[in-house]
Amino acid sequence: MSCFICEKHSGNTNQPPGGYIYEDEYWMVCHFPAQQSILGRIVLESKRHFLDFSQMTEEEASSYGVLLKKLYSAIKEVTEAERVYSLVTIDGVPHFHAHFIPRKSD
Ligand SMILES: [Zn+2]
């Protein structure tokens, strides 16, 4: 079975623009291609292949919240966003990933 995100993590397919910007034991973070969205949109991907929150380990579930706090702080600081939208759809690729989209005051 091939999975686009697992392939990305193994380095076998196109890497995200600028490469991964954060990695820890459970998570990897990269930019979403700017030409397909707005600048500052990022994607958080689980290292392990699973679908959604119901399949997270305790460690993945608790580290997720801590990482989100860091991501929101970084996005707001870098993009001067007033709000950050987060979106977990997992359509297309059955591997956990979440989108974070900065929304400026205007
Ligand atoms: Zn996968």
CSV table of C-alpha atoms and ligand atoms in Angstrom, one decimal, residues 1-9 46-50 93-96, ligand 1:
chain,number,residue,atom,x,y,z
A,1,MET,CA,0.0,0.0,0.0
A,2,SER,CA,1.4,3.4,-0.9
A,3,CYS,CA,0.6,6.5,1.0
A,4,PHE,CA,1.6,10.0,-0.3
A,5,ILE,CA,2.6,11.2,3.2
A,6,CYS,CA,4.6,8.1,4.1
A,7,GLU,CA,6.4,8.4,0.8
A,8,LYS,CA,7.1,12.0,1.5
A,9,HIS,CA,8.6,11.2,4.9
A,46,SER,CA,1.9,12.5,12.0
A,47,LYS,CA,5.1,10.4,11.6
A,48,ARG,CA,3.1,7.2,12.1
A,49,HIS,CA,0.5,6.2,9.6
A,50,PHE,CA,-2.9,6.4,11.2
A,93,VAL,CA,-4.8,10.8,1.9
A,94,PRO,CA,-5.7,8.5,4.8
A,95,HIS,CA,-2.8,9.6,6.9
A,96,PHE,CA,-3.3,12.1,9.7
B,1,ZN,ZN,0.9,7.1,5.6
